[in-house]
PDB file of N, CA and C in Angstrom:
ATOM      1  N   UNK A   5    -178.212 -73.886  17.905  1.00 97.00           N
ATOM      2  CA  UNK A   5    -177.047 -74.602  19.264  1.00 97.00           C
ATOM      3  C   UNK A   5    -177.740 -73.775  20.554  1.00 97.00           C
ATOM      4  N   UNK A   6    -177.182 -74.555  20.869  1.00 98.00           N
ATOM      5  CA  UNK A   6    -177.531 -73.454  22.702  1.00 98.00           C
ATOM      6  C   UNK A   6    -177.673 -72.592  23.180  1.00 98.00           C
ATOM      7  N   UNK A   7    -176.529 -71.561  22.731  1.00 98.00           N
ATOM      8  CA  UNK A   7    -176.297 -70.418  22.563  1.00 98.00           C
ATOM      9  C   UNK A   7    -177.480 -69.745  21.767  1.00 98.00           C
ATOM     10  N   UNK A   8    -177.422 -70.527  20.533  1.00 98.00           N
ATOM     11  CA  UNK A   8    -178.879 -70.022  20.115  1.00 98.00           C
ATOM     12  C   UNK A   8    -179.684 -69.650  20.609  1.00 98.00           C
ATOM     13  N   UNK A   9    -179.970 -70.664  21.082  1.00 98.00           N
ATOM     14  CA  UNK A   9    -181.802 -70.311  21.908  1.00 98.00           C
ATOM     15  C   UNK A   9    -181.835 -69.551  23.443  1.00 98.00           C
ATOM     16  N   UNK A  10    -180.225 -69.317  23.806  1.00 98.00           N
ATOM     17  CA  UNK A  10    -179.664 -68.753  24.581  1.00 98.00           C
ATOM     18  C   UNK A  10    -180.400 -67.439  24.743  1.00 98.00           C
ATOM     19  N   UNK A  11    -180.077 -67.185  22.865  1.00 98.00           N
ATOM     20  CA  UNK A  11    -179.780 -65.624  23.120  1.00 98.00           C
ATOM     21  C   UNK A  11    -180.942 -65.057  22.709  1.00 98.00           C
ATOM     22  N   UNK A  12    -181.730 -65.544  21.764  1.00 98.00           N
ATOM     23  CA  UNK A  12    -183.625 -66.204  21.914  1.00 98.00           C
ATOM     24  C   UNK A  12    -183.892 -65.966  22.761  1.00 98.00           C
ATOM     25  N   UNK A  13    -184.001 -66.111  23.833  1.00 98.00           N
ATOM     26  CA  UNK A  13    -184.034 -66.332  24.897  1.00 98.00           C
ATOM     27  C   UNK A  13    -184.467 -64.573  25.900  1.00 98.00           C
ATOM     28  N   UNK A  14    -182.779 -64.782  26.195  1.00 98.00           N
ATOM     29  CA  UNK A  14    -182.430 -63.265  26.370  1.00 98.00           C
ATOM     30  C   UNK A  14    -182.746 -61.531  25.612  1.00 98.00           C
ATOM     31  N   UNK A  15    -182.958 -62.010  24.204  1.00 98.00           N
ATOM     32  CA  UNK A  15    -183.778 -60.976  23.318  1.00 98.00           C
ATOM     33  C   UNK A  15    -185.105 -60.962  23.694  1.00 98.00           C
ATOM     34  N   UNK A  16    -186.004 -61.862  23.906  1.00 97.00           N
ATOM     35  CA  UNK A  16    -187.338 -62.043  23.964  1.00 97.00           C
ATOM     36  C   UNK A  16    -187.319 -61.420  25.491  1.00 97.00           C
ATOM     37  N   UNK A  17    -186.981 -61.880  25.929  1.00 97.00           N
ATOM     38  CA  UNK A  17    -186.880 -61.161  27.847  1.00 97.00           C
ATOM     39  C   UNK A  17    -186.154 -59.830  27.727  1.00 97.00           C
ATOM     40  N   UNK A  18    -186.025 -59.433  26.469  1.00 97.00           N
ATOM     41  CA  UNK A  18    -186.039 -57.495  26.399  1.00 97.00           C
ATOM     42  C   UNK A  18    -184.940 -57.181  26.908  1.00 97.00           C
ATOM     43  N   UNK A  19    -183.202 -58.690  26.560  1.00 97.00           N
ATOM     44  CA  UNK A  19    -182.058 -57.843  26.696  1.00 97.00           C
ATOM     45  C   UNK A  19    -181.791 -56.897  27.340  1.00 97.00           C
ATOM     46  N   UNK A  20    -181.781 -57.185  28.709  1.00 97.00           N
ATOM     47  CA  UNK A  20    -181.219 -56.383  30.044  1.00 97.00           C
ATOM     48  C   UNK A  20    -179.909 -56.477  29.935  1.00 97.00           C
ATOM     49  N   UNK A  21    -179.613 -55.429  30.357  1.00 96.00           N
ATOM     50  CA  UNK A  21    -178.243 -55.287  31.170  1.00 96.00           C
ATOM     51  C   UNK A  21    -177.290 -56.609  31.591  1.00 96.00           C
ATOM     52  N   UNK A  22    -176.490 -57.031  31.320  1.00 95.00           N
ATOM     53  CA  UNK A  22    -176.118 -57.673  32.005  1.00 95.00           C
ATOM     54  C   UNK A  22    -174.619 -57.401  31.827  1.00 95.00           C
ATOM     55  N   UNK A  23    -174.033 -58.898  33.485  1.00 91.00           N
ATOM     56  CA  UNK A  23    -172.361 -58.119  33.592  1.00 91.00           C
ATOM     57  C   UNK A  23    -171.811 -59.005  32.582  1.00 91.00           C
ATOM     58  N   UNK A  24    -170.442 -58.097  32.880  1.00 91.00           N
ATOM     59  CA  UNK A  24    -169.282 -58.869  31.909  1.00 91.00           C
ATOM     60  C   UNK A  24    -167.972 -59.856  33.119  1.00 91.00           C
ATOM     61  N   UNK A  25    -169.111 -60.424  34.344  1.00 90.00           N
ATOM     62  CA  UNK A  25    -168.774 -60.671  34.387  1.00 90.00           C
ATOM     63  C   UNK A  25    -168.121 -62.440  33.647  1.00 90.00           C
ATOM     64  N   UNK A  26    -166.943 -63.088  33.557  1.00 92.00           N
ATOM     65  CA  UNK A  26    -166.573 -64.069  32.852  1.00 92.00           C
ATOM     66  C   UNK A  26    -167.655 -65.268  33.488  1.00 92.00           C
ATOM     67  N   UNK A  27    -167.530 -66.368  32.322  1.00 95.00           N
ATOM     68  CA  UNK A  27    -168.329 -67.729  32.140  1.00 95.00           C
ATOM     69  C   UNK A  27    -167.234 -68.670  32.861  1.00 95.00           C
ATOM     70  N   UNK A  28    -167.208 -69.755  34.056  1.00 95.00           N
ATOM     71  CA  UNK A  28    -166.454 -69.913  34.772  1.00 95.00           C
ATOM     72  C   UNK A  28    -166.434 -71.302  33.819  1.00 95.00           C
ATOM     73  N   UNK A  29    -167.092 -71.390  32.709  1.00 97.00           N
ATOM     74  CA  UNK A  29    -167.098 -73.289  32.059  1.00 97.00           C
ATOM     75  C   UNK A  29    -165.469 -73.127  31.244  1.00 97.00           C
ATOM     76  N   UNK A  30    -165.018 -74.562  31.082  1.00 97.00           N
ATOM     77  CA  UNK A  30    -163.799 -74.119  30.680  1.00 97.00           C
ATOM     78  C   UNK A  30    -163.941 -74.361  29.502  1.00 97.00           C
ATOM     79  N   UNK A  31    -165.233 -74.335  28.537  1.00 97.00           N
ATOM     80  CA  UNK A  31    -165.288 -74.080  27.169  1.00 97.00           C
ATOM     81  C   UNK A  31    -165.749 -73.101  27.264  1.00 97.00           C
ATOM     82  N   UNK A  32    -165.820 -71.916  27.515  1.00 96.00           N
ATOM     83  CA  UNK A  32    -166.827 -70.579  27.327  1.00 96.00           C
ATOM     84  C   UNK A  32    -165.711 -70.109  26.226  1.00 96.00           C
ATOM     85  N   UNK A  33    -164.501 -69.725  26.130  1.00 97.00           N
ATOM     86  CA  UNK A  33    -164.189 -69.381  24.759  1.00 97.00           C
ATOM     87  C   UNK A  33    -164.625 -69.752  23.474  1.00 97.00           C
ATOM     88  N   UNK A  34    -165.477 -70.810  23.750  1.00 97.00           N
ATOM     89  CA  UNK A  34    -166.771 -71.116  22.164  1.00 97.00           C
ATOM     90  C   UNK A  34    -168.096 -70.416  22.114  1.00 97.00           C
ATOM     91  N   UNK A  35    -167.713 -69.635  23.121  1.00 97.00           N
ATOM     92  CA  UNK A  35    -169.435 -68.745  23.445  1.00 97.00           C
ATOM     93  C   UNK A  35    -169.037 -67.759  22.172  1.00 97.00           C
ATOM     94  N   UNK A  36    -169.644 -67.668  20.927  1.00 98.00           N
ATOM     95  CA  UNK A  36    -169.455 -67.056  20.235  1.00 98.00           C
ATOM     96  C   UNK A  36    -170.049 -65.392  20.710  1.00 98.00           C
ATOM     97  N   UNK A  37    -168.847 -64.110  19.624  1.00 97.00           N
ATOM     98  CA  UNK A  37    -169.367 -62.871  20.550  1.00 97.00           C
ATOM     99  C   UNK A  37    -170.563 -62.292  20.345  1.00 97.00           C
ATOM    100  N   UNK A  38    -171.173 -62.833  18.996  1.00 98.00           N
ATOM    101  CA  UNK A  38    -172.357 -61.936  19.478  1.00 98.00           C
ATOM    102  C   UNK A  38    -173.621 -62.616  20.474  1.00 98.00           C
ATOM    103  N   UNK A  39    -172.915 -64.108  20.572  1.00 98.00           N
ATOM    104  CA  UNK A  39    -174.093 -64.641  21.864  1.00 98.00           C
ATOM    105  C   UNK A  39    -173.521 -64.481  23.089  1.00 98.00           C
ATOM    106  N   UNK A  40    -172.481 -63.600  23.621  1.00 97.00           N
ATOM    107  CA  UNK A  40    -171.670 -63.460  24.844  1.00 97.00           C
ATOM    108  C   UNK A  40    -172.907 -63.132  25.888  1.00 97.00           C
ATOM    109  N   UNK A  41    -173.035 -61.632  25.382  1.00 97.00           N
ATOM    110  CA  UNK A  41    -174.486 -61.548  26.883  1.00 97.00           C
ATOM    111  C   UNK A  41    -175.756 -62.229  26.997  1.00 97.00           C
ATOM    112  N   UNK A  42    -175.842 -63.005  25.663  1.00 98.00           N
ATOM    113  CA  UNK A  42    -177.488 -63.743  26.118  1.00 98.00           C
ATOM    114  C   UNK A  42    -177.252 -65.064  27.243  1.00 98.00           C
ATOM    115  N   UNK A  43    -175.976 -65.506  26.547  1.00 98.00           N
ATOM    116  CA  UNK A  43    -175.217 -66.910  27.060  1.00 98.00           C
ATOM    117  C   UNK A  43    -175.171 -66.334  28.304  1.00 98.00           C
ATOM    118  N   UNK A  44    -174.384 -65.532  28.720  1.00 97.00           N
ATOM    119  CA  UNK A  44    -173.952 -65.371  30.820  1.00 97.00           C
ATOM    120  C   UNK A  44    -175.472 -64.918  30.682  1.00 97.00           C
ATOM    121  N   UNK A  45    -176.383 -63.711  30.287  1.00 97.00           N
ATOM    122  CA  UNK A  45    -177.572 -64.384  30.418  1.00 97.00           C
ATOM    123  C   UNK A  45    -178.511 -65.040  30.854  1.00 97.00           C
ATOM    124  N   UNK A  46    -177.999 -66.079  30.632  1.00 97.00           N
ATOM    125  CA  UNK A  46    -179.097 -67.374  30.277  1.00 97.00           C
ATOM    126  C   UNK A  46    -178.241 -67.799  31.671  1.00 97.00           C
ATOM    127  N   UNK A  47    -177.246 -67.957  32.270  1.00 97.00           N
ATOM    128  CA  UNK A  47    -176.397 -68.804  32.941  1.00 97.00           C
ATOM    129  C   UNK A  47    -176.754 -68.420  34.430  1.00 97.00           C
ATOM    130  N   UNK A  48    -176.449 -66.791  34.179  1.00 96.00           N
ATOM    131  CA  UNK A  48    -176.735 -65.912  35.299  1.00 96.00           C
ATOM    132  C   UNK A  48    -178.051 -66.401  36.023  1.00 96.00           C
ATOM    133  N   UNK A  49    -179.090 -66.172  35.330  1.00 96.00           N
ATOM    134  CA  UNK A  49    -180.600 -66.597  35.722  1.00 96.00           C
ATOM    135  C   UNK A  49    -181.372 -67.963  35.688  1.00 96.00           C
ATOM    136  N   UNK A  50    -180.361 -69.271  35.475  1.00 96.00           N
ATOM    137  CA  UNK A  50    -180.519 -70.593  35.607  1.00 96.00           C
ATOM    138  C   UNK A  50    -181.519 -71.277  34.296  1.00 96.00           C
ATOM    139  N   UNK A  51    -181.218 -70.204  33.252  1.00 98.00           N
ATOM    140  CA  UNK A  51    -181.927 -71.200  32.296  1.00 98.00           C
ATOM    141  C   UNK A  51    -180.979 -71.838  31.780  1.00 98.00           C
ATOM    142  N   UNK A  52    -179.497 -72.227  31.787  1.00 97.00           N
ATOM    143  CA  UNK A  52    -178.656 -72.443  30.876  1.00 97.00           C
ATOM    144  C   UNK A  52    -178.107 -72.911  31.511  1.00 97.00           C
ATOM    145  N   UNK A  53    -177.483 -74.226  32.307  1.00 94.00           N
ATOM    146  CA  UNK A  53    -176.588 -74.829  32.701  1.00 94.00           C
ATOM    147  C   UNK A  53    -175.441 -75.516  32.421  1.00 94.00           C
ATOM    148  N   UNK A  54    -174.708 -75.898  32.778  1.00 94.00           N
ATOM    149  CA  UNK A  54    -173.656 -76.928  32.335  1.00 94.00           C
ATOM    150  C   UNK A  54    -173.930 -78.603  31.951  1.00 94.00           C
ATOM    151  N   UNK A  55    -172.822 -79.169  31.047  1.00 94.00           N
ATOM    152  CA  UNK A  55    -173.230 -80.807  30.554  1.00 94.00           C
ATOM    153  C   UNK A  55    -172.319 -81.646  31.820  1.00 94.00           C
ATOM    154  N   UNK A  56    -172.303 -80.824  32.501  1.00 93.00           N
ATOM    155  CA  UNK A  56    -171.232 -81.210  33.626  1.00 93.00           C
ATOM    156  C   UNK A  56    -169.859 -81.711  33.383  1.00 93.00           C
ATOM    157  N   UNK A  57    -168.701 -82.168  34.144  1.00 96.00           N
ATOM    158  CA  UNK A  57    -167.520 -81.655  33.669  1.00 96.00           C
ATOM    159  C   UNK A  57    -166.736 -80.178  33.761  1.00 96.00           C
ATOM    160  N   UNK A  58    -168.084 -79.408  33.639  1.00 96.00           N
ATOM    161  CA  UNK A  58    -167.428 -77.804  33.683  1.00 96.00           C
ATOM    162  C   UNK A  58    -167.544 -77.208  31.880  1.00 96.00           C
ATOM    163  N   UNK A  59    -168.390 -78.383  31.822  1.00 97.00           N
ATOM    164  CA  UNK A  59    -168.445 -77.713  29.889  1.00 97.00           C
ATOM    165  C   UNK A  59    -169.694 -77.328  29.794  1.00 97.00           C
ATOM    166  N   UNK A  60    -169.904 -76.402  28.977  1.00 98.00           N
ATOM    167  CA  UNK A  60    -171.522 -75.566  28.711  1.00 98.00           C
ATOM    168  C   UNK A  60    -171.907 -76.462  27.389  1.00 98.00           C
ATOM    169  N   UNK A  61    -170.950 -76.508  26.264  1.00 98.00           N
ATOM    170  CA  UNK A  61    -171.275 -76.660  25.247  1.00 98.00           C
ATOM    171  C   UNK A  61    -172.609 -75.466  24.455  1.00 98.00           C
ATOM    172  N   UNK A  62    -171.672 -74.645  24.212  1.00 98.00           N
ATOM    173  CA  UNK A  62    -172.584 -73.595  23.746  1.00 98.00           C
ATOM    174  C   UNK A  62    -172.700 -73.139  22.121  1.00 98.00           C
ATOM    175  N   UNK A  63    -171.985 -73.902  21.321  1.00 97.00           N
ATOM    176  CA  UNK A  63    -172.376 -74.470  20.226  1.00 97.00           C
ATOM    177  C   UNK A  63    -172.900 -75.599  19.467  1.00 97.00           C
ATOM    178  N   UNK A  64    -172.942 -76.957  20.505  1.00 97.00           N
ATOM    179  CA  UNK A  64    -173.333 -77.918  20.428  1.00 97.00           C
ATOM    180  C   UNK A  64    -175.068 -77.646  20.268  1.00 97.00           C
ATOM    181  N   UNK A  65    -176.188 -79.056  19.732  1.00 97.00           N
ATOM    182  CA  UNK A  65    -176.649 -79.059  19.254  1.00 97.00           C
ATOM    183  C   UNK A  65    -177.665 -78.612  20.647  1.00 97.00           C
ATOM    184  N   UNK A  66    -178.798 -78.157  20.590  1.00 97.00           N
ATOM    185  CA  UNK A  66    -179.681 -78.056  21.757  1.00 97.00           C
ATOM    186  C   UNK A  66    -180.378 -79.442  21.476  1.00 97.00           C
ATOM    187  N   UNK A  67    -181.419 -80.326  22.466  1.00 97.00           N
ATOM    188  CA  UNK A  67    -181.441 -81.960  22.558  1.00 97.00           C
ATOM    189  C   UNK A  67    -182.504 -81.249  22.429  1.00 97.00           C
ATOM    190  N   UNK A  68    -183.906 -82.328  22.490  1.00 98.00           N
ATOM    191  CA  UNK A  68    -185.383 -81.759  23.062  1.00 98.00           C
ATOM    192  C   UNK A  68    -185.872 -81.474  24.230  1.00 98.00           C
ATOM    193  N   UNK A  69    -184.827 -82.176  24.964  1.00 97.00           N
ATOM    194  CA  UNK A  69    -184.793 -82.397  26.657  1.00 97.00           C
ATOM    195  C   UNK A  69    -184.300 -81.091  26.793  1.00 97.00           C
ATOM    196  N   UNK A  70    -183.228 -80.352  25.617  1.00 97.00           N
ATOM    197  CA  UNK A  70    -182.549 -79.618  26.568  1.00 97.00           C
ATOM    198  C   UNK A  70    -183.960 -78.655  26.449  1.00 97.00           C
ATOM    199  N   UNK A  71    -183.772 -77.865  25.323  1.00 98.00           N
ATOM    200  CA  UNK A  71    -184.943 -76.629  25.252  1.00 98.00           C
ATOM    201  C   UNK A  71    -186.259 -76.837  25.918  1.00 98.00           C
ATOM    202  N   UNK A  72    -186.467 -78.033  26.327  1.00 98.00           N
ATOM    203  CA  UNK A  72    -188.031 -78.656  26.815  1.00 98.00           C
ATOM    204  C   UNK A  72    -187.357 -78.085  28.594  1.00 98.00           C
ATOM    205  N   UNK A  73    -185.897 -78.051  29.084  1.00 97.00           N
ATOM    206  CA  UNK A  73    -185.682 -77.735  30.320  1.00 97.00           C
ATOM    207  C   UNK A  73    -185.686 -76.084  30.119  1.00 97.00           C
ATOM    208  N   UNK A  74    -184.904 -75.514  29.256  1.00 98.00           N
ATOM    209  CA  UNK A  74    -184.536 -74.030  29.709  1.00 98.00           C
ATOM    210  C   UNK A  74    -185.692 -73.562  28.893  1.00 98.00           C
ATOM    211  N   UNK A  75    -187.072 -74.015  28.347  1.00 98.00           N
ATOM    212  CA  UNK A  75    -188.023 -73.188  28.304  1.00 98.00           C
ATOM    213  C   UNK A  75    -188.737 -72.944  29.611  1.00 98.00           C
ATOM    214  N   UNK A  76    -188.860 -74.733  30.557  1.00 98.00           N
ATOM    215  CA  UNK A  76    -189.615 -74.446  31.684  1.00 98.00           C
ATOM    216  C   UNK A  76    -188.396 -73.703  32.582  1.00 98.00           C
ATOM    217  N   UNK A  77    -187.537 -73.395  32.945  1.00 98.00           N
ATOM    218  CA  UNK A  77    -186.778 -72.217  33.266  1.00 98.00           C
ATOM    219  C   UNK A  77    -186.685 -71.144  32.948  1.00 98.00           C
ATOM    220  N   UNK A  78    -187.066 -70.513  31.580  1.00 98.00           N
ATOM    221  CA  UNK A  78    -187.086 -69.773  31.112  1.00 98.00           C
ATOM    222  C   UNK A  78    -188.424 -68.830  32.249  1.00 98.00           C
ATOM    223  N   UNK A  79    -189.629 -69.543  32.343  1.00 97.00           N
ATOM    224  CA  UNK A  79    -190.659 -69.355  32.513  1.00 97.00           C
ATOM    225  C   UNK A  79    -190.907 -69.621  34.249  1.00 97.00           C
ATOM    226  N   UNK A  80    -189.768 -69.975  34.877  1.00 96.00           N
ATOM    227  CA  UNK A  80    -189.678 -69.400  36.206  1.00 96.00           C
ATOM    228  C   UNK A  80    -189.023 -68.095  36.720  1.00 96.00           C
ATOM    229  N   UNK A  81    -188.420 -67.224  35.631  1.00 94.00           N
ATOM    230  CA  UNK A  81    -188.195 -65.950  35.645  1.00 94.00           C
ATOM    231  C   UNK A  81    -189.074 -65.129  36.335  1.00 94.00           C
ATOM    232  N   UNK A  82    -188.998 -64.395  37.454  1.00 70.00           N
ATOM    233  CA  UNK A  82    -189.775 -63.324  37.219  1.00 70.00           C
ATOM    234  C   UNK A  82    -189.731 -62.146  36.960  1.00 70.00           C
TER     235      UNK A  82
END
């Protein structure tokens, strides 16, 4: 899922401290508790973004294109 990939990248990055600021997506309540820090980190660092209409779709399957984009965005983090 999208939240699983975001969490894997977050953990690979070293699980840095993340702001407790709530996500502004309409489906933010669908982010699993275990994935919350990873998803918030991924959103704040531009690794993952919404799918339009203010929807993040955290538990949706990550398409091949979304995985490629997330990996590319991750590679740009300094």
